[in-house]
Coordinates of C-alpha atoms in Angstrom, one line a residue:
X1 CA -107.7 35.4 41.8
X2 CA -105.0 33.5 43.4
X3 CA -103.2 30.5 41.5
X4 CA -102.1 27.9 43.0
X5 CA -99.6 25.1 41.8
X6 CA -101.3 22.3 40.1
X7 CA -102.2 19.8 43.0
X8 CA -101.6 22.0 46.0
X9 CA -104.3 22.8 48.5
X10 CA -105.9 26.4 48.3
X11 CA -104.6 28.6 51.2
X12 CA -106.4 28.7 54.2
X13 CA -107.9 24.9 53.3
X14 CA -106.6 21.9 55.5
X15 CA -104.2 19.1 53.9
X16 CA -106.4 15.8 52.8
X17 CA -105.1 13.0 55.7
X18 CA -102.1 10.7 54.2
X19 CA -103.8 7.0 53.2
X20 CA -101.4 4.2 54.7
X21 CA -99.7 2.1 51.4
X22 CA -101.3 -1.3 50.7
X23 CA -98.8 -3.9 50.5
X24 CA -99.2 -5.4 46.5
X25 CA -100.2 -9.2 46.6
X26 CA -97.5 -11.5 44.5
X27 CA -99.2 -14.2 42.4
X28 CA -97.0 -17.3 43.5
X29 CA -94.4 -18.9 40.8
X30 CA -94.9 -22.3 39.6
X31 CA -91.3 -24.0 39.2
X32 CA -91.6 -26.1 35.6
X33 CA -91.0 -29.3 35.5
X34 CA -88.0 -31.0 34.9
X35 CA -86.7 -32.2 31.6
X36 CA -87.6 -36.1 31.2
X37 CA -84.6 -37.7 31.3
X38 CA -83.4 -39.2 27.8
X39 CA -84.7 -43.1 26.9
X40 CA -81.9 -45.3 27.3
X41 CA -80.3 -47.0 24.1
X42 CA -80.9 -51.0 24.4
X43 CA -77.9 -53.0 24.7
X44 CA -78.7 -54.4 21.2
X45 CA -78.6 -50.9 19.4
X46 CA -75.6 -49.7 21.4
X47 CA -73.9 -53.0 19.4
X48 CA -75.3 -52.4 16.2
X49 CA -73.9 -48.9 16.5
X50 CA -70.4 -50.0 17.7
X51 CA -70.1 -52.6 14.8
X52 CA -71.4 -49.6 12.6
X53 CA -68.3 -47.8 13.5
X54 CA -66.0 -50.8 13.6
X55 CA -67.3 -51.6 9.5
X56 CA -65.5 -48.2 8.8
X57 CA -62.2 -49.7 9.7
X58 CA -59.7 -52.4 8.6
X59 CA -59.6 -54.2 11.8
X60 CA -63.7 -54.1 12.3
X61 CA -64.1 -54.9 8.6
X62 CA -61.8 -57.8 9.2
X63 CA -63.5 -59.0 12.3
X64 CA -66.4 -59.2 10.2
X65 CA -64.8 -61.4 7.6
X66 CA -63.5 -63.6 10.1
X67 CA -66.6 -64.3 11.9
X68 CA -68.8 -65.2 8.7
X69 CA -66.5 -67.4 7.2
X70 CA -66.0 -69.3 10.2
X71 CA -69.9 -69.2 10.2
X72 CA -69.9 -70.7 6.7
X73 CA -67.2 -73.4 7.2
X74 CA -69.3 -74.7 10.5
X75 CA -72.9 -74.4 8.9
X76 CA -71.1 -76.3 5.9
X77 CA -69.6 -79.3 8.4
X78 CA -72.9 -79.2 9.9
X79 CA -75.4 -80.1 7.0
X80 CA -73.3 -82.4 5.4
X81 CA -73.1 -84.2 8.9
X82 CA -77.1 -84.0 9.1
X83 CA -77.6 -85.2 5.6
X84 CA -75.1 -87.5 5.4
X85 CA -76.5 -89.1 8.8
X86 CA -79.5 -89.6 7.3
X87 CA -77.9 -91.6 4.1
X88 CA -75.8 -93.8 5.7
X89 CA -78.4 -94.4 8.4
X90 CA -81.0 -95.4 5.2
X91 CA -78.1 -97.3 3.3
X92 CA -77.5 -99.5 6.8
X93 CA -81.3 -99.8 6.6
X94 CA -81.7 -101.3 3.3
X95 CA -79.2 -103.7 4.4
X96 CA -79.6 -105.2 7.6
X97 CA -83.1 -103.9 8.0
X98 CA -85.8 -103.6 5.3
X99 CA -84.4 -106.2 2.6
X100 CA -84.0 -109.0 5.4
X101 CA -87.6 -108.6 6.1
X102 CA -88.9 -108.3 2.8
X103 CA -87.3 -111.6 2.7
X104 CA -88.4 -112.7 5.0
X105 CA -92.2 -111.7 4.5
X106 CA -91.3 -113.4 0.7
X107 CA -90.5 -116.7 2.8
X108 CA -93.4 -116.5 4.6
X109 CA -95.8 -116.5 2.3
X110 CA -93.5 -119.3 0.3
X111 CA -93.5 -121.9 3.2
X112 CA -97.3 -121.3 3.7
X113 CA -97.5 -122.1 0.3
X114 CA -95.2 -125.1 0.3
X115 CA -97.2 -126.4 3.6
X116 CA -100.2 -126.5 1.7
X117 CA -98.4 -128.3 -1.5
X118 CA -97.1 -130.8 1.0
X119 CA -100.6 -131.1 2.7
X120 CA -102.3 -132.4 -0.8
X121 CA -99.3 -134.2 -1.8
X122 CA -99.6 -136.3 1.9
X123 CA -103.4 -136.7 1.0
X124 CA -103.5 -137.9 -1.9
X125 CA -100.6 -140.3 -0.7
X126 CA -103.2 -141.4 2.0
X127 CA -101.7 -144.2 4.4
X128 CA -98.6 -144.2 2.1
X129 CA -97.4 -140.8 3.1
X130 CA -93.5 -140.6 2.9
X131 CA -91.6 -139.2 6.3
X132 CA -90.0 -137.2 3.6
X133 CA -94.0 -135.8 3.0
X134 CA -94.7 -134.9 6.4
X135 CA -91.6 -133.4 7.4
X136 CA -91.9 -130.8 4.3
X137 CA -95.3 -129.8 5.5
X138 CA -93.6 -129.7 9.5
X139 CA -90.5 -127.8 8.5
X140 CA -93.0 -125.0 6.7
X141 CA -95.1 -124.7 9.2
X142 CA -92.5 -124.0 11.5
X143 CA -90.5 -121.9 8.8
X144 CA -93.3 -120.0 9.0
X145 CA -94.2 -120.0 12.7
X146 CA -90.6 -118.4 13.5
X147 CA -90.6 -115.5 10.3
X148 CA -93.6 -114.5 12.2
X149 CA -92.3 -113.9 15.2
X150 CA -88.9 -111.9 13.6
X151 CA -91.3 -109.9 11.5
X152 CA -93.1 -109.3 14.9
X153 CA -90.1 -108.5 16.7
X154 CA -89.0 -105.6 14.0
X155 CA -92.6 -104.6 13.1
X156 CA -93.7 -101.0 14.8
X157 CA -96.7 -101.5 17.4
X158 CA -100.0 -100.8 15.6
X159 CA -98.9 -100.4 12.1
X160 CA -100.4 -102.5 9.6
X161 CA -97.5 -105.1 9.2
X162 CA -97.9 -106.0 13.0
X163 CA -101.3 -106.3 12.4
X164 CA -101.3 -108.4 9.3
X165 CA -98.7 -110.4 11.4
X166 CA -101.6 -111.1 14.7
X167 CA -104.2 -111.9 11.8
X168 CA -101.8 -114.8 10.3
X169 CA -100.6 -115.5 13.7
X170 CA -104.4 -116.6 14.5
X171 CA -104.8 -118.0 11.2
X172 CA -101.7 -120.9 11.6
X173 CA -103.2 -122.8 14.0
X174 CA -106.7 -123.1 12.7
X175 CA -105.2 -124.4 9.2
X176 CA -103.4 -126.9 11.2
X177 CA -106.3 -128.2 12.5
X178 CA -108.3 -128.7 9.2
X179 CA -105.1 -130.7 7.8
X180 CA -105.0 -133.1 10.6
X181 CA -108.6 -133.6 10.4
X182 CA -108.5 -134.4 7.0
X183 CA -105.4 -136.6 7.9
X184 CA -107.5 -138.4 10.1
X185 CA -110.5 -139.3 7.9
X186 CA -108.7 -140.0 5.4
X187 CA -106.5 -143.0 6.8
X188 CA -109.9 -144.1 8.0
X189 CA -111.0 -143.9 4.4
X190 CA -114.1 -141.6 5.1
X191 CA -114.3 -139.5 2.0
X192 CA -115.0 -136.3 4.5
X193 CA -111.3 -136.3 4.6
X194 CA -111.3 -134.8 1.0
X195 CA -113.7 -132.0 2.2
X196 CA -111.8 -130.9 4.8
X197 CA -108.7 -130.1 2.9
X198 CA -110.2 -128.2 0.4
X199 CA -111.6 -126.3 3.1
X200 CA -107.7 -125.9 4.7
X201 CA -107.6 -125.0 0.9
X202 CA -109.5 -122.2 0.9
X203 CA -108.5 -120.5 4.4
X204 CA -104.8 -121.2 3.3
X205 CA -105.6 -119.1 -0.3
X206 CA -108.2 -116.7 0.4
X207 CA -107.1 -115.4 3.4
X208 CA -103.5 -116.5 4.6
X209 CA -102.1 -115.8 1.3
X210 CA -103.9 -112.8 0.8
X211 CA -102.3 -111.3 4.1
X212 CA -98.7 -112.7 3.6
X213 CA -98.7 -111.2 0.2
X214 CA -99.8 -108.0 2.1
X215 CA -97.3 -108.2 4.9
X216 CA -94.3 -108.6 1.8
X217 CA -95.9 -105.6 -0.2
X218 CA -95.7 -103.5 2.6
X219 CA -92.7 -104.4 3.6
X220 CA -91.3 -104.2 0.1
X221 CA -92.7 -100.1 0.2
X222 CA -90.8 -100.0 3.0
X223 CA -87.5 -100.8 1.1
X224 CA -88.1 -99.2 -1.2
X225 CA -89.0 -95.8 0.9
X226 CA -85.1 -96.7 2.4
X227 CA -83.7 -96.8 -1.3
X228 CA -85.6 -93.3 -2.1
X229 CA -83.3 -92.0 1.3
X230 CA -80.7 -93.3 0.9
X231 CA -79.9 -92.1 -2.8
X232 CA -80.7 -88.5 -3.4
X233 CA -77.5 -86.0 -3.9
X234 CA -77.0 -84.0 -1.5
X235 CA -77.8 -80.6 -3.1
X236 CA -78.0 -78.1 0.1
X237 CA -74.6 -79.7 1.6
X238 CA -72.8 -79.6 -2.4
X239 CA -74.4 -75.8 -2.8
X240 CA -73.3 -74.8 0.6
X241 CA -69.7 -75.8 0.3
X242 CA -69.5 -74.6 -3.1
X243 CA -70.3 -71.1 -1.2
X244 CA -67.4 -71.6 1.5
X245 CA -65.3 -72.0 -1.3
X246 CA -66.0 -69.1 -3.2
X247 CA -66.2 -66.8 0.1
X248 CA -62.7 -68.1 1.1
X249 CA -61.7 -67.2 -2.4
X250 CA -62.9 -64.1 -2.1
X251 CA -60.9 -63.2 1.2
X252 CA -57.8 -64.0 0.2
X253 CA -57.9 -62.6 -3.3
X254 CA -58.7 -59.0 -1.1
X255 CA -56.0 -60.4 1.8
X256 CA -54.0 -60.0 -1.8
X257 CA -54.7 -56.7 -3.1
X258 CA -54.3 -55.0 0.2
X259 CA -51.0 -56.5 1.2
X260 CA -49.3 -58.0 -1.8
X261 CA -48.9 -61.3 0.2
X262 CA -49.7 -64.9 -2.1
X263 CA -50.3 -67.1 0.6
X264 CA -52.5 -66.8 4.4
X265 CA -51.9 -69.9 6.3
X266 CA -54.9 -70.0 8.2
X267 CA -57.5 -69.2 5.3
X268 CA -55.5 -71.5 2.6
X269 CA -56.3 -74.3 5.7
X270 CA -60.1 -73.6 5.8
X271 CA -60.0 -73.7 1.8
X272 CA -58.1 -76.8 2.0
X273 CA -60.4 -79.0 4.4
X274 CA -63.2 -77.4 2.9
X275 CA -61.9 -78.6 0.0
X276 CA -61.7 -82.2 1.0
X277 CA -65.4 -81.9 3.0
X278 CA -66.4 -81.2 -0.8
X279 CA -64.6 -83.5 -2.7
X280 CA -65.3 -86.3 0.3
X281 CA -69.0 -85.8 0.1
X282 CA -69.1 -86.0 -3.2
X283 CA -67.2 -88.6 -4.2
X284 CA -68.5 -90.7 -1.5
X285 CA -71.9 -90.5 -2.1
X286 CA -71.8 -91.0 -5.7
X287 CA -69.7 -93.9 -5.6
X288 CA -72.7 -95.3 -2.8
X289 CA -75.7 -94.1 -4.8
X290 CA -74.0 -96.4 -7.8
X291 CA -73.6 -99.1 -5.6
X292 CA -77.1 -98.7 -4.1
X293 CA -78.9 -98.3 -7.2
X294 CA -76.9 -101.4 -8.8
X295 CA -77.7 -103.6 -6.0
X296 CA -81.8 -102.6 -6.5
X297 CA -81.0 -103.1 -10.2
X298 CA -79.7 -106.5 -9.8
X299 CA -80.6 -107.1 -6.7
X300 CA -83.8 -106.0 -5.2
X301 CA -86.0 -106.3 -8.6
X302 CA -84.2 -110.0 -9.3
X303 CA -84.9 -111.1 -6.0
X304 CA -88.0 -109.8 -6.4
X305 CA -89.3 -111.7 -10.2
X306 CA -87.5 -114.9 -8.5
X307 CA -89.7 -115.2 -5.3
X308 CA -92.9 -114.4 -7.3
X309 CA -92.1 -117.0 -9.2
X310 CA -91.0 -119.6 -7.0
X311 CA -94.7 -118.7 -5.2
X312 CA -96.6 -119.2 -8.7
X313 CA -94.8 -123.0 -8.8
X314 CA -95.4 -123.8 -5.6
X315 CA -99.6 -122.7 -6.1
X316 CA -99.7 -124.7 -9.2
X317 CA -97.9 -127.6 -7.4
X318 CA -100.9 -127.3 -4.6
X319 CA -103.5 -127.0 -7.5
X320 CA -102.6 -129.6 -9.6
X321 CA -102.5 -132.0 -6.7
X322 CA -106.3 -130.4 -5.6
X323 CA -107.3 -132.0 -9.0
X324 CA -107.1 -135.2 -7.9
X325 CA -108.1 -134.7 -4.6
X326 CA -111.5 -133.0 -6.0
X327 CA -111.9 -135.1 -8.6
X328 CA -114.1 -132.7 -10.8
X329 CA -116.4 -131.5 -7.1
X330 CA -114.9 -127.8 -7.9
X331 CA -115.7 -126.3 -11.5
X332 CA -115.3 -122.3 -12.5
X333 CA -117.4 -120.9 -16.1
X334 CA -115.1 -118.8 -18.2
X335 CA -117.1 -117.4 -21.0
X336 CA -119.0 -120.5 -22.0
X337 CA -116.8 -123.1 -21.0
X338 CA -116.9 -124.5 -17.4
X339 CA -113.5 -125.8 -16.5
X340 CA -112.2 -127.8 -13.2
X341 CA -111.7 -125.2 -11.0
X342 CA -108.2 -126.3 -9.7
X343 CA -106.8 -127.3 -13.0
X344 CA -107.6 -123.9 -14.4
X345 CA -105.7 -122.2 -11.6
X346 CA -102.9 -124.3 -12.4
X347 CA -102.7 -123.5 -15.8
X348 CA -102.8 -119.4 -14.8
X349 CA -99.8 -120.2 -12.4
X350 CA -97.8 -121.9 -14.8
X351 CA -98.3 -118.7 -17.3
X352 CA -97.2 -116.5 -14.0
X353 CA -94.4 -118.5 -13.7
X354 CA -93.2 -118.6 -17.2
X355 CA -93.2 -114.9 -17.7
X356 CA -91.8 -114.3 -14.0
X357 CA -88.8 -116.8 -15.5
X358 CA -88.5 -115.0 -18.8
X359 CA -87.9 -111.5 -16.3
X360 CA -85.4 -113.5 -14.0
X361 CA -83.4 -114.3 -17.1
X362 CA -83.4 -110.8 -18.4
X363 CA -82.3 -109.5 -15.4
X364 CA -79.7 -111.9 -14.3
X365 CA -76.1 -110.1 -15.1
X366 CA -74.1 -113.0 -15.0
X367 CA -73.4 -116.8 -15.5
X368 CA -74.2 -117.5 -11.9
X369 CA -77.7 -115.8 -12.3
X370 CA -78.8 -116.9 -15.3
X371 CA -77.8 -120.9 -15.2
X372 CA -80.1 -121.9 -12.7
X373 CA -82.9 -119.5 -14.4
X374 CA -82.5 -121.4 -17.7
X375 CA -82.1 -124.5 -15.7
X376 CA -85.6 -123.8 -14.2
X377 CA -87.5 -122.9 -17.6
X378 CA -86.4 -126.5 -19.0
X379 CA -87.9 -128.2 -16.0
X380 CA -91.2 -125.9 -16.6
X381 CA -91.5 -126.8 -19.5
X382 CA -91.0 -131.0 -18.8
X383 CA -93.6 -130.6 -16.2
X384 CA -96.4 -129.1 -18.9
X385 CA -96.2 -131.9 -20.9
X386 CA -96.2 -134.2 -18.0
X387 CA -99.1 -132.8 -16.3
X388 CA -101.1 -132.7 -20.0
X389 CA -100.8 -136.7 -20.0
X390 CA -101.9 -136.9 -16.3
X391 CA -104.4 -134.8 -17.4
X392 CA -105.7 -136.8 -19.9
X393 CA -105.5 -140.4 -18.0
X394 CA -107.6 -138.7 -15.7
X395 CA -110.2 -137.4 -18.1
X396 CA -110.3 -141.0 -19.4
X397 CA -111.5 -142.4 -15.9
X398 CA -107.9 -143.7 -15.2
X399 CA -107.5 -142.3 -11.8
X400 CA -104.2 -143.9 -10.6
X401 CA -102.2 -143.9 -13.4
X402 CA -102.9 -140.5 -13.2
X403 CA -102.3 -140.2 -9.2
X404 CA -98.8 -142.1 -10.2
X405 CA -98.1 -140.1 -12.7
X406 CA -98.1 -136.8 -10.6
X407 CA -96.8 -138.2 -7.4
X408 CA -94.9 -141.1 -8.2
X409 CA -91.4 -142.4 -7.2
X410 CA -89.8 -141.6 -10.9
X411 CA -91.3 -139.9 -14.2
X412 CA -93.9 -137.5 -12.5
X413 CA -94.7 -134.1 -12.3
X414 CA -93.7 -133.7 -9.1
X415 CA -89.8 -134.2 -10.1
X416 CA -90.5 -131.3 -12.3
X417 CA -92.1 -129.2 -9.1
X418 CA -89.1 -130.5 -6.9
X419 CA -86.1 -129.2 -9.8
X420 CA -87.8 -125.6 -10.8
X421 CA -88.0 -125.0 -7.0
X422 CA -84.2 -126.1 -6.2
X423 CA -83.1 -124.0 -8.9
X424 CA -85.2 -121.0 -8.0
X425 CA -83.7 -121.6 -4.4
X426 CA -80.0 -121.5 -6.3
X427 CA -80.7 -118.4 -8.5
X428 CA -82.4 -116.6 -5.1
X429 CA -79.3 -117.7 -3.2
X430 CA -77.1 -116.2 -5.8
X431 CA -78.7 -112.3 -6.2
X432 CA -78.9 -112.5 -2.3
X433 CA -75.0 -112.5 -2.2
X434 CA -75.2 -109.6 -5.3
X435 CA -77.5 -107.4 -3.5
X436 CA -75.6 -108.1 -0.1
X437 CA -71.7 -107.3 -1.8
X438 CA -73.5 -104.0 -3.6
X439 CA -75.4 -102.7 -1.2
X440 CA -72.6 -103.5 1.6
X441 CA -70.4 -101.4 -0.7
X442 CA -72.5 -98.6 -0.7
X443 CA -73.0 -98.1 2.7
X444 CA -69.9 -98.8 3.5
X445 CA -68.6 -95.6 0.9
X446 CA -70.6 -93.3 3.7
X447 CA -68.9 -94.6 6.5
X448 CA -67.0 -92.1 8.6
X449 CA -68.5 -89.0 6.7
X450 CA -70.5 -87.7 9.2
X451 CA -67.5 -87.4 11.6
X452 CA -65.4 -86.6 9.5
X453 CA -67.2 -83.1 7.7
X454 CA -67.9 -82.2 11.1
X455 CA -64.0 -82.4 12.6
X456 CA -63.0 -81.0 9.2
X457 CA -65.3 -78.6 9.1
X458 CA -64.1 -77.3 13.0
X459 CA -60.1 -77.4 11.7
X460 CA -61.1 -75.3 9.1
X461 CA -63.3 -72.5 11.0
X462 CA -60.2 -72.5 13.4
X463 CA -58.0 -71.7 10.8
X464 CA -60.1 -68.7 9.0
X465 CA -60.4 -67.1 12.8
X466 CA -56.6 -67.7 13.0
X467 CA -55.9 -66.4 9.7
X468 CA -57.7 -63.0 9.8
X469 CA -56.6 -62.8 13.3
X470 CA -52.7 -63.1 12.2
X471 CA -53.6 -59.9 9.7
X472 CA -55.5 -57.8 13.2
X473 CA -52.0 -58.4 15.1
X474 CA -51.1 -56.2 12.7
X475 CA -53.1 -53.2 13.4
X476 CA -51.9 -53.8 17.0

C-alpha cells in the first residue's frame, strides 16, 4: 500500500482545479467625534478669580482696603446728606409752613366767631349800632374771607383741609345773608328780625365752627407730623460714621505694624473729615432738636391753650348777648332743671376759658408771657360778676337795665369781653415771637449739613484712595 504525504493527491489521480481568492470585505471606520470644546468662564468669574489671587498679596490686599473705605466714607456722606435733608426740610416746614397755617386755621375760626359776637352785639344795639359795631363784624368777615383763600392756596387738591375749606367757603355767604336780613327787620322793628339771627346762630355754631375747628385740628396733625420729622436722631447716619471711624482705625493701626510708620497722610485726612461729618451731625442736630422741642414746649402748646381760649371768650361773648336777643324763646333740660339755653352755654365757656387761662399761665416761661395771662384772668373774673347782675335785672323783667348793663358805653360786660380778648391778642403775639426765635434757631443749626457731609465725605474718600495708593507705589 502506497503512502502518500498528508494532503497530496494519490498517484495517477488528477490535481483538484485552484479556486480564485475572494477579496475580504472591510467593515467601514466611524471617525469619533470631536471633544466638545470647554464652556467658557464668564467675565464675572474670571474677576472673582483674579481678585482671589490678588487677596494673597500686599498690593491686592491693599487695593481691597482702599476701595471699601472709600466705600464707607461715601455711603457715610451719603446718608447723613439724605437724612439730614429730610430734617432741615421738616424744621423749615414747621416754620414757614405748618405753624403759619395752623394759625391761621386758629384765626379763622376766631374771626367767624368774633363776626357772630359782633352780629348780636349790632342787634341788640338795633338802629343805635356803633360804626365801631359794624366794622368789627366787616373786618371778620373779611379776616376770614382772605385765611380762606391762603389756606386754599397751601392746601393739597382733594385732601380734607381743601375740602373743609370749599364747605366754609359756601357756608360765608349764606351766613351773611341771614345777618343782613335780620338787620333789616330789625330796624323796621319786626320781631322776625330776632329769628333770623338765631338762625345765622345756628349755621355759624353747628356747622361753620364745627368745620373751622376741623380745618385747625387737621392742620395742627400736620404740625405736629413736621415736629415728629424733624426731631428724631439720626441713628443709621451716627452708626455708620461710627463704623468709618473704627475701619479707618483699623487700617492705619495695620499700615503701623507692617511698616513702623505713625502717621499716613491720606488715611489720617479721611479720619479727620470723617471726624468732623460726625461731630457736625451730631452737634448740629442736637442743638436743633433742643431748639425744636423748646419752641413746641413754649411755643406750639402755648399758642395752642391761648387761641382755645380766646375762642371760648369770644362764644360766651356771642351767647351772652343771644340771651337778650332770645329773651327766654331757647331753653335746654339738664337733669331736672331747664335752663335758658344761651345763658347755659355761656356759663360752660366761661369754665373753658378759665381752665384754658389757668394752662396759659402754667406754661408761660417768662414775664412777657405770663402778664397779659394774669392780666386776662382779672378781667374774667370782673365780667362774672357783671354778667350775674345783668343776669338777675333781667330775670326781674328789667330788660334794659340789663341790655345797658351788657352793652353799654361804661360798666358792662362787654369792657370785660373787649380786655380778656386784647390781652389774649398780647400773650398770642408774645409766644408767636418765642416759637418763631426757637424754632428759627433750630432750623437754622441744620443749615449747610447736607452739603457739607457730602463734600466732606468726597475729601475724605479721596484721601483713603490716595493714602493706600502712596503705600502700592511702593510695591512698584
Amino acid at each position: 500500500m502506497t503512502h502518500t504525504p498528508n494532503g497530496a493527491a494519490p498517484p495517477g489521480t488528477a490535481a483538484p482545479p485552484t479556486l480564485p481568492a475572494v477579496p475580504a470585505q472591510r467593515t467601514p471606520i466611524t471617525p469619533s467625534p470631536p471633544p466638545p470644546p470647554a464652556a467658557r468662564r464668564t467675565a464675572f468669574a474670571e474677576g472673582v478669580d483674579r481678585l482671589r489671587k490678588a487677596a494673597t498679596t500686599e498690593p491686592g490686599r491693599l487695593r481691597a482696603i482702599g476701595a471699601v473705605l472709600a466705600a464707607l466714607v461715601l455711603a457715610f456722606g451719603a446718608v447723613t446728606a439724605w437724612q439730614m435733608t429730610d430734617r432741615a426740610a421738616a424744621a423749615d416746614d414747621v416754620l414757614t409752613s405748618s405753624q403759619p397755617l395752623t394759625s391761621d386755621a386758629a384765626d379763622i375760626y376766631r374771626s367767624l366767631a368774633d363776626a357772630n359776637t359782633a352780629a348780636s352785639s349790632g342787634f341788640l344795639a338795633g338802629g343805635q349800632e356803633t360804626a365801631a359795631s359794624r366794622d368789627r363784624y366787616e373786618n371778620d368777615i373779611r379776616t376770614a374771607a382772605a385765611k380762606l383763600v391762603n389756606a386754599a392756596a397751601n392746601s393739597d387738591p382733594g385732601s380734607s383741609s381743601a375740602r373743609t375749606i370749599t364747605e366754609l367757603n359756601r357756608l360765608l355767604p349764606e351766613y351773611k345773608g341771614l345777618v343782613e336780613r335780620a338787620r333789616t327787620y330789625n330796624r323796621q322793628g319786626f320781631p322776625v328780625g330776632g329769628a333770623y339771627l338765631r338762625y345765622a346762630n345756628e349755621k355759624m355754631q353747628k356747622e361753620m365752627l364745627p368745620r373751622a375747628e376741623e380745618l385747625y385740628t387737621t392742620e395742627n396733625q400736620r404740625l405736629r407730623s413736621d415736629y415728629a420729622d424733624a426731631t428724631p436722631y439720626p441713628w443709621p447716619a451716627i452708626a455708620l460714621g461710627l463704623a468709618v471711624l473704627a475701619a479707618l482705625a483699623w487700617a492705619q493701626r495695620r499700615h503701623y505694624l507692617r511698616t513702623h510708620r505713625v502717621l499716613n497722610h491720606g488715611l489720617v485726612a479721611a479720619t479727620a473729615t470723617a471726624a468732623v461729618v460726625l461731630l457736625w451731625l451730631t452737634a448740629g442736630h442736637t442743638l436743633a432738636r433742643s431748639n425744636l422741642n423748646d419752641s413746641y414746649d413754649h411755643g406750639v402748646r402755648s399758642l395752642g391753650v391761648l387761641h382755645d381760649a380766646r375762642i371760648a371768650s369770644l362764644k360766651a361773648r356771642g351767647n351772652e348777648n343771644l340771651t337778650l336777643v332770645a329773651r327766654g324763646a331757647e331753653t335746654t333740660t339738664v337733669g331736672e332743671e331747664t335752663y335758658d339755653a344761651y345763658d347755659y352755654d355761656f356759663g360752660r365757656d366761661m369754665d373753658t376759658l378759665a381752665k384754658g387761662l389757668a394752662q396759659a399761665g402754667r406754661l408761660a416761661d417768662d414775664a412777657g408771657g405770663a402778664k397779659p395771662v394774669t392780666a386776662a384772668v382779672s378781667n374774667m373774673t370782673e365780667w362774672k360778676k357783671r354778667h350775674a347782675a345783668a343776669r338777675e335785672q333781667d330775670e326781674n323783667g328789667n330788660y334794659q337795665q340789663a341790655l345797658d348793663m351788657v352793652i353799654g358805653a361804661e360798666g358792662a360786660t362787654g369792657e370785660c369781653f373787649d380786655s380778656v380778648d386784647k390781652n389774649l391778642a398780647t400773650a398770642l403775639a408774645h409766644e408767636k415771637t418765642e416759637f418763631e426765635q426757637a424754632a428759627g434757631t433750630g432750623r437754622d443749626a441744620l443749615t449747610g449739613l447736607p452739603l457739607g457731609a457730602a463734600l466732606l465725605a468726597m475729601l475724605g474718600a479721596a484721601g483713603a484712595v490716595l493714602g493706600i495708593g502712596r503705600r502700592l507705589s511702593e510695591y512698584r
